[in-house]
mmCIF file of C-alpha atoms in Angstrom:
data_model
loop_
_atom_site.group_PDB
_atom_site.id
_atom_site.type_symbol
_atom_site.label_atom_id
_atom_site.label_comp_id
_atom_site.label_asym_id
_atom_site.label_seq_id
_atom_site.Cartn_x
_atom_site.Cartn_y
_atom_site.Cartn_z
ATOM 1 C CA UNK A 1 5.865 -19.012 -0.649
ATOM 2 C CA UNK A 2 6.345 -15.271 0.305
ATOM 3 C CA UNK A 3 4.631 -14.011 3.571
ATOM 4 C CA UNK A 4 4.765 -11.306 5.688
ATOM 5 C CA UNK A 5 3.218 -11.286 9.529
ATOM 6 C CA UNK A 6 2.728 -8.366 11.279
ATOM 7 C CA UNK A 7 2.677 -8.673 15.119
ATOM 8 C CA UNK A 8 2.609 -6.002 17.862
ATOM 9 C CA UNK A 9 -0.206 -4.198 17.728
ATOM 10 C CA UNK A 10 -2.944 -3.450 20.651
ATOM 11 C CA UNK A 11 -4.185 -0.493 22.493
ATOM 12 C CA UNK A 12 -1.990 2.745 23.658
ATOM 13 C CA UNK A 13 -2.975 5.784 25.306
ATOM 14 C CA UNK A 14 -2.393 9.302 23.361
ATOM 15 C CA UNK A 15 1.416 9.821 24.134
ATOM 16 C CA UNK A 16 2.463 6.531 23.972
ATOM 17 C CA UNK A 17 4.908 4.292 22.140
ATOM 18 C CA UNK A 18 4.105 1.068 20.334
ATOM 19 C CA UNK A 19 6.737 -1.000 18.290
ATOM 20 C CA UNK A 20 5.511 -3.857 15.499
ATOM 21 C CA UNK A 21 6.955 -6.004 13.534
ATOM 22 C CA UNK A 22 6.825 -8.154 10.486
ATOM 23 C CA UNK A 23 8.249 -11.280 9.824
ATOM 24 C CA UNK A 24 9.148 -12.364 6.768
ATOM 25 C CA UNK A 25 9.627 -15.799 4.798
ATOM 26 C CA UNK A 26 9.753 -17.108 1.474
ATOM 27 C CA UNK A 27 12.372 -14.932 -0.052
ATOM 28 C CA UNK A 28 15.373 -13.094 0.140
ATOM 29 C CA UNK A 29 14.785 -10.375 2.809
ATOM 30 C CA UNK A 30 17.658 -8.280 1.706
ATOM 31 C CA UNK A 31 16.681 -7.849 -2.068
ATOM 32 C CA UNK A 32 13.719 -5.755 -1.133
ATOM 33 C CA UNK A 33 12.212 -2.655 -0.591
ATOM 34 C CA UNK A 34 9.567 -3.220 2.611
ATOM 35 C CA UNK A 35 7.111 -0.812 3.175
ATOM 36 C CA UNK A 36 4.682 -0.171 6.052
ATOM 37 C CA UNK A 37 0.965 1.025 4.932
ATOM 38 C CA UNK A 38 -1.825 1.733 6.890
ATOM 39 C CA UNK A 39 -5.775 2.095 7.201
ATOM 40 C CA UNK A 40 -7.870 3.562 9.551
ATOM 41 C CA UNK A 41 -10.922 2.146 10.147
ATOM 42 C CA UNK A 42 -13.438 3.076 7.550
ATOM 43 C CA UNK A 43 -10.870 5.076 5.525
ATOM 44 C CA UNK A 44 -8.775 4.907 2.804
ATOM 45 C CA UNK A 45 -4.839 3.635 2.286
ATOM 46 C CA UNK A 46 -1.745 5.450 3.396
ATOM 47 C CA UNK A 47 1.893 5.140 3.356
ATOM 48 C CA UNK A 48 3.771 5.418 6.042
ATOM 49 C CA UNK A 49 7.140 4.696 5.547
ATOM 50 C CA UNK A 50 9.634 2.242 3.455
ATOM 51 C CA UNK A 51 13.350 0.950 4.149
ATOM 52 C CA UNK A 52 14.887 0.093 1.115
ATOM 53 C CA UNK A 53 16.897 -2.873 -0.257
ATOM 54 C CA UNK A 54 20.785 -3.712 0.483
ATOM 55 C CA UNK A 55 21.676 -2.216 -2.669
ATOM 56 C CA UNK A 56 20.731 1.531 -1.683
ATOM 57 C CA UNK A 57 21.896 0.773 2.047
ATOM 58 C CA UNK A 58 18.650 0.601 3.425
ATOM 59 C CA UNK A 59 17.944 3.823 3.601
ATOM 60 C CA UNK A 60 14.778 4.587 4.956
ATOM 61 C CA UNK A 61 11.749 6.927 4.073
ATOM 62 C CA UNK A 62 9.374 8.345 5.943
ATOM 63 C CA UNK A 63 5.996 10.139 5.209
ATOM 64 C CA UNK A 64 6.078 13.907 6.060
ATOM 65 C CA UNK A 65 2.414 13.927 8.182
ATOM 66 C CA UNK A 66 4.441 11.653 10.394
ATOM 67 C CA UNK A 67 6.843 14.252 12.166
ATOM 68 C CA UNK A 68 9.297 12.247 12.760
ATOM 69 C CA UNK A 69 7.291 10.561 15.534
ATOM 70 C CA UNK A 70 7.978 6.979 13.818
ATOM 71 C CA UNK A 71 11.394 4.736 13.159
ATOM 72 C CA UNK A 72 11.735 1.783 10.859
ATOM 73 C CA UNK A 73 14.221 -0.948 12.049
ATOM 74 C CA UNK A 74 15.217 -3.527 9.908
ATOM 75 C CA UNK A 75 17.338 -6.999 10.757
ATOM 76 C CA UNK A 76 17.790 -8.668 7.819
ATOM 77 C CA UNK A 77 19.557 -12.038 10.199
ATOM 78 C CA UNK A 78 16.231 -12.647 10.964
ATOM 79 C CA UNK A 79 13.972 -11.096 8.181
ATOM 80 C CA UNK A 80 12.154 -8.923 10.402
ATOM 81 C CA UNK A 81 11.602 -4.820 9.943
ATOM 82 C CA UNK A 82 9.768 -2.679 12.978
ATOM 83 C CA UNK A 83 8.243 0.033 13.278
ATOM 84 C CA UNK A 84 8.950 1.848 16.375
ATOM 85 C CA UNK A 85 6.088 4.476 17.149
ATOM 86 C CA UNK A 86 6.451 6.972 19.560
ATOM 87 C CA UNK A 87 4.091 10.077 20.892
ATOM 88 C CA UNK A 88 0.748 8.068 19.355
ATOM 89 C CA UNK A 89 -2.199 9.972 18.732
ATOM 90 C CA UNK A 90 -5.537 8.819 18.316
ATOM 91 C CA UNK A 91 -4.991 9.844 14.473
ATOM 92 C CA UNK A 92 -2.594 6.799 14.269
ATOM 93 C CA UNK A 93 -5.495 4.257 15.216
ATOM 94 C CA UNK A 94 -5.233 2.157 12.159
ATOM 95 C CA UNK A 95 -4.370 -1.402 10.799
ATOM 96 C CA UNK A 96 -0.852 -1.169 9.840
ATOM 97 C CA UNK A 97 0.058 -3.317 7.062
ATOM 98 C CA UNK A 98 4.118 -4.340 5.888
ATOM 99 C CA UNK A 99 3.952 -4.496 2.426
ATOM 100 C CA UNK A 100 6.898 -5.845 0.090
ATOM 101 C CA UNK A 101 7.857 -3.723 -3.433
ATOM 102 C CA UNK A 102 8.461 -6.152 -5.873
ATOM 103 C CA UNK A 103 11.120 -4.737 -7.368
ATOM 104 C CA UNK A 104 12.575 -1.010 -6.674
ATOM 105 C CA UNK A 105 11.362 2.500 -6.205
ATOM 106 C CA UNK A 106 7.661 2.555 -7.027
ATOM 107 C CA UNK A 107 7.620 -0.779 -9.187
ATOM 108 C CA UNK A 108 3.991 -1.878 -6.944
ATOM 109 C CA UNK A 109 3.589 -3.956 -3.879
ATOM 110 C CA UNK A 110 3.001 -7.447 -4.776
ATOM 111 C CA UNK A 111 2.700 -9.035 -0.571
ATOM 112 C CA UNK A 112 0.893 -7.318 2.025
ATOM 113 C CA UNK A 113 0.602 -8.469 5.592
ATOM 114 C CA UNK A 114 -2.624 -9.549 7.281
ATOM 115 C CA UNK A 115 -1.823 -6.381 9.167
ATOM 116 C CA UNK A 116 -1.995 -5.528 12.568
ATOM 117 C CA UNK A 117 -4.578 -3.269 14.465
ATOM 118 C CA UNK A 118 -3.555 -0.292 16.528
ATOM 119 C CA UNK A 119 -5.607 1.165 18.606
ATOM 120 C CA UNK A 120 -4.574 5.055 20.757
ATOM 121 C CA UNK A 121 -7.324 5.613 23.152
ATOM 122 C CA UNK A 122 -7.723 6.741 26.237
ATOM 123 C CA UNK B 1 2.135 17.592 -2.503
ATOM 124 C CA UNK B 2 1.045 15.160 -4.793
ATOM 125 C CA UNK B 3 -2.318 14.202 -5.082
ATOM 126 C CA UNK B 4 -4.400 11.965 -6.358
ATOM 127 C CA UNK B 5 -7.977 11.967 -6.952
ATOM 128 C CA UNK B 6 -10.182 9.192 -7.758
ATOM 129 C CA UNK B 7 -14.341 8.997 -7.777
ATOM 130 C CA UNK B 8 -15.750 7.995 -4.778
ATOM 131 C CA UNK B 9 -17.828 5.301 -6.014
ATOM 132 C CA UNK B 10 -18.886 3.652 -9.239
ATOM 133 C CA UNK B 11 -21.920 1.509 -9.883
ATOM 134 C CA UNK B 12 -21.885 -0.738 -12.791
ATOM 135 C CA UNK B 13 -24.609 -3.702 -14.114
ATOM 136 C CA UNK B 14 -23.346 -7.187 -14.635
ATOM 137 C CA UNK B 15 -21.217 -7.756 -17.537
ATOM 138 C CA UNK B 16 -20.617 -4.152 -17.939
ATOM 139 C CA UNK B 17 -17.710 -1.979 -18.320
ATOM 140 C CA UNK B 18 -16.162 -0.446 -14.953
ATOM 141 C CA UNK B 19 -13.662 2.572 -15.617
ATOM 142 C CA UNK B 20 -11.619 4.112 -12.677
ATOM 143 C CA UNK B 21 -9.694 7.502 -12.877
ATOM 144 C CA UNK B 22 -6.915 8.288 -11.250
ATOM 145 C CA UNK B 23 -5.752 12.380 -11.499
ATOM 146 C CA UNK B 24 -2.797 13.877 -10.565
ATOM 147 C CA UNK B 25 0.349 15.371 -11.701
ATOM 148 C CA UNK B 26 2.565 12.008 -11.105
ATOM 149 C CA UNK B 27 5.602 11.946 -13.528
ATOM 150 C CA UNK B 28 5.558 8.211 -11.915
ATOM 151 C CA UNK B 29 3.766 5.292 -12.667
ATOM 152 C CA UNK B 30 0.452 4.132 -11.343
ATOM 153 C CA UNK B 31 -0.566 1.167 -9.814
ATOM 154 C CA UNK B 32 -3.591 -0.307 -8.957
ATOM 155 C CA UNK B 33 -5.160 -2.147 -5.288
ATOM 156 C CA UNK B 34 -8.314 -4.237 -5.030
ATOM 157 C CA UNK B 35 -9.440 -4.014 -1.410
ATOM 158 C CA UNK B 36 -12.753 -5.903 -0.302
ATOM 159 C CA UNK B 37 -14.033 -6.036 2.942
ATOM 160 C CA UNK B 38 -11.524 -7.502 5.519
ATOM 161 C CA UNK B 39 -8.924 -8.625 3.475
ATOM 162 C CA UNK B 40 -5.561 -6.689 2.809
ATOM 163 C CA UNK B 41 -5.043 -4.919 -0.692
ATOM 164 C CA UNK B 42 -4.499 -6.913 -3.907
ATOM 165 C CA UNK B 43 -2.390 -5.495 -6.513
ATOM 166 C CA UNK B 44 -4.875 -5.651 -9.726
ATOM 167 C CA UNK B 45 -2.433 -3.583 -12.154
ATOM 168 C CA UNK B 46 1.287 -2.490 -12.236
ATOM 169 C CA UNK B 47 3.313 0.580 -13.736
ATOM 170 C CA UNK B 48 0.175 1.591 -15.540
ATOM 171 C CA UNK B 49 -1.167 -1.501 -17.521
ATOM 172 C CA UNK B 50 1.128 -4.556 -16.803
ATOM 173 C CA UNK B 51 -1.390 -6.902 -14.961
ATOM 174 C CA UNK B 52 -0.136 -8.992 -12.755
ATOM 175 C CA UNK B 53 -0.443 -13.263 -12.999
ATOM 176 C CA UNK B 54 -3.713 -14.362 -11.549
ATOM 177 C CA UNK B 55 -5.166 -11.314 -12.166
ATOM 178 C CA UNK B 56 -8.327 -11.943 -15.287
ATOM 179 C CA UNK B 57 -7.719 -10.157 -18.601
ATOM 180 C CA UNK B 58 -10.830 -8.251 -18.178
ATOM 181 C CA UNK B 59 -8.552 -5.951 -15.592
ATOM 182 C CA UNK B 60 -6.957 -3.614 -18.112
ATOM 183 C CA UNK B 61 -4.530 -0.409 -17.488
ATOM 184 C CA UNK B 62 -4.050 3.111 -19.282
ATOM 185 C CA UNK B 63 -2.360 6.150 -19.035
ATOM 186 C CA UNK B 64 -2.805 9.514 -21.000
ATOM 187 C CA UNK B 65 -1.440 13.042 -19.578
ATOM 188 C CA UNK B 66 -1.862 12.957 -16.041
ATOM 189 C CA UNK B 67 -4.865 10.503 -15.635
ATOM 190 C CA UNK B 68 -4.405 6.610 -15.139
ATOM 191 C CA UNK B 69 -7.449 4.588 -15.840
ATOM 192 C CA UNK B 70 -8.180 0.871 -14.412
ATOM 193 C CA UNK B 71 -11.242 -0.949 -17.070
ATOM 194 C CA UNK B 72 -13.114 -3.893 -15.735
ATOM 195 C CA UNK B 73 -14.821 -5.450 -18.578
ATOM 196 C CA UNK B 74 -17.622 -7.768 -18.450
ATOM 197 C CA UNK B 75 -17.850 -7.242 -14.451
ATOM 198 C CA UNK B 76 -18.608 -9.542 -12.336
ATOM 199 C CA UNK B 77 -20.195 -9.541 -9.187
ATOM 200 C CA UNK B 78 -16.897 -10.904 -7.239
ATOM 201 C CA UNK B 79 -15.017 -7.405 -8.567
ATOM 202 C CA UNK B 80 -17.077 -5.941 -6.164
ATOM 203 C CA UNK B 81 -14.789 -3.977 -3.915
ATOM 204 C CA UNK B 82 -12.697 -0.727 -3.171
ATOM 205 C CA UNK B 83 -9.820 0.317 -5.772
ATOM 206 C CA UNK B 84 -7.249 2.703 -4.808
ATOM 207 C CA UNK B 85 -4.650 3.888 -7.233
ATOM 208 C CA UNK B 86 -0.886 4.946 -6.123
ATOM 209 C CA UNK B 87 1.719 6.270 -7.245
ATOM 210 C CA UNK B 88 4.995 8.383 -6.518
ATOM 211 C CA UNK B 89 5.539 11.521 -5.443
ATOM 212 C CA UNK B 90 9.123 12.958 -5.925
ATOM 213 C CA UNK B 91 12.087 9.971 -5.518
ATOM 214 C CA UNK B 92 10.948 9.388 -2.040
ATOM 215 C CA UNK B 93 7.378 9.184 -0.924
ATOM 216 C CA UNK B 94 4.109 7.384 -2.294
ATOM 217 C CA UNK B 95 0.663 8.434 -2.456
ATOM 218 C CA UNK B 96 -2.564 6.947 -2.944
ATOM 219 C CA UNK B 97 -5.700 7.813 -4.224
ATOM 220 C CA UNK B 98 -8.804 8.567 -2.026
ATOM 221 C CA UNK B 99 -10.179 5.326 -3.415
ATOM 222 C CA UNK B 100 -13.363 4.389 -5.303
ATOM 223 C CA UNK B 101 -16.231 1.865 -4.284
ATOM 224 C CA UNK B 102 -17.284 -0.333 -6.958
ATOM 225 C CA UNK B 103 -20.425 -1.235 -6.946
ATOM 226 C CA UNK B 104 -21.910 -4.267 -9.357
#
């Protein structure tokens, strides 16, 4: 059975860095595009970023509101991919969710997370 | 930068017929997220209308120009929830719709 865990999240002050993860099980980590989405409280869905499968090198993706302030990781040994965060805003308060694509660029996601709440507060 | 735009809500009687737009000038396909209160996303519809197992047949998909469509037929009160709609934009970023509330 597929699932993803997300881990990491808590409260960070406006300038801070934050790094969570997601563990995976139930399949085979490296066949897959994993995506990070997330929510902030009350509002609608966003995408934040993607690393892609073994076949296109993992490459990864990043949406362009983010600045280059975040960094996907990914270790396929132990079926985990990060998200590093750095210079957090209170904009970024959200629940960040890892998300699998079932099967390519923009097939769907078919497994989200339970996500993880972050929280940039002062 | 792609965008798309969805109602904000929809209110629909028991047994009715739902219909959610999705517009926006994707050359990509759409899918389709049931969200209800707590709970992470569900995917209710692939690449425009293939519905995924588990999901009832009353979830249905279309496409025509540059509006997607999700139909819930004979609604019931458990389809209750938030819908968002997402799609591509260029070969390297996705967006989704603002999302609709769907009220039965």
């Amino acid at each position: 059975e597929v699932h993803l865990v997300e881990s990491g999240g808590g409260l960070v002050q406006p300038g801070g860095s934050l790094r969570l993860s997601c563990a995976a099980s139930g399949f085979t980590f490296s066949d897959h595009y994993i995506d990070w989405v997330r929510q902030a409280p009350g509002k609608g869905l966003e995408w934040v970023g993607r690393s892609r499968n073994i076949a296109n090198t993992f490459r990864t993706e990043y949406a362009a509101s983010l600045k280059g302030r975040f960094t996907i990781l990914r270790d396929d040994s132990g079926s985990s991919l990060y998200l590093q965060m750095y210079n957090l805003q209170t904009e970024d308060t959200a629940v960040y969710y890892c998300v699998r694509g079932r099967n390519g660029f923009n097939s769907g996601f078919d497994y989200w997370g339970q996500g993880t709440l972050v929280t940039v507060s002062s | 930068s792609l965008e798309l735009a969805q109602p904000p809500s929809v209110s629909v009687s028991p047994g009715q017929t739902a219909k959610i737009t999705c517009s926006g000038d994707t050359k990509h396909f759409v899918h389709w997220y049931q969200q209800k209160p707590g709970q992470a996303p569900v995917a209710v519809m692939y690449k425009d209308t293939e519905r995924p197992s588990g999901i009832p047949d009353r979830f249905s998909g279309s496409s025509s120009g540059t509006t997607a469509t999700l139909t819930i037929s004979n609604i019931q009160a458990e389809d209750e929830a938030n819908y968002y709609c997402q799609s591509a934009d260029g070969s390297d970023s996705y967006v989704f719709g603002s999302g609709t509330e769907v009220t039965v």
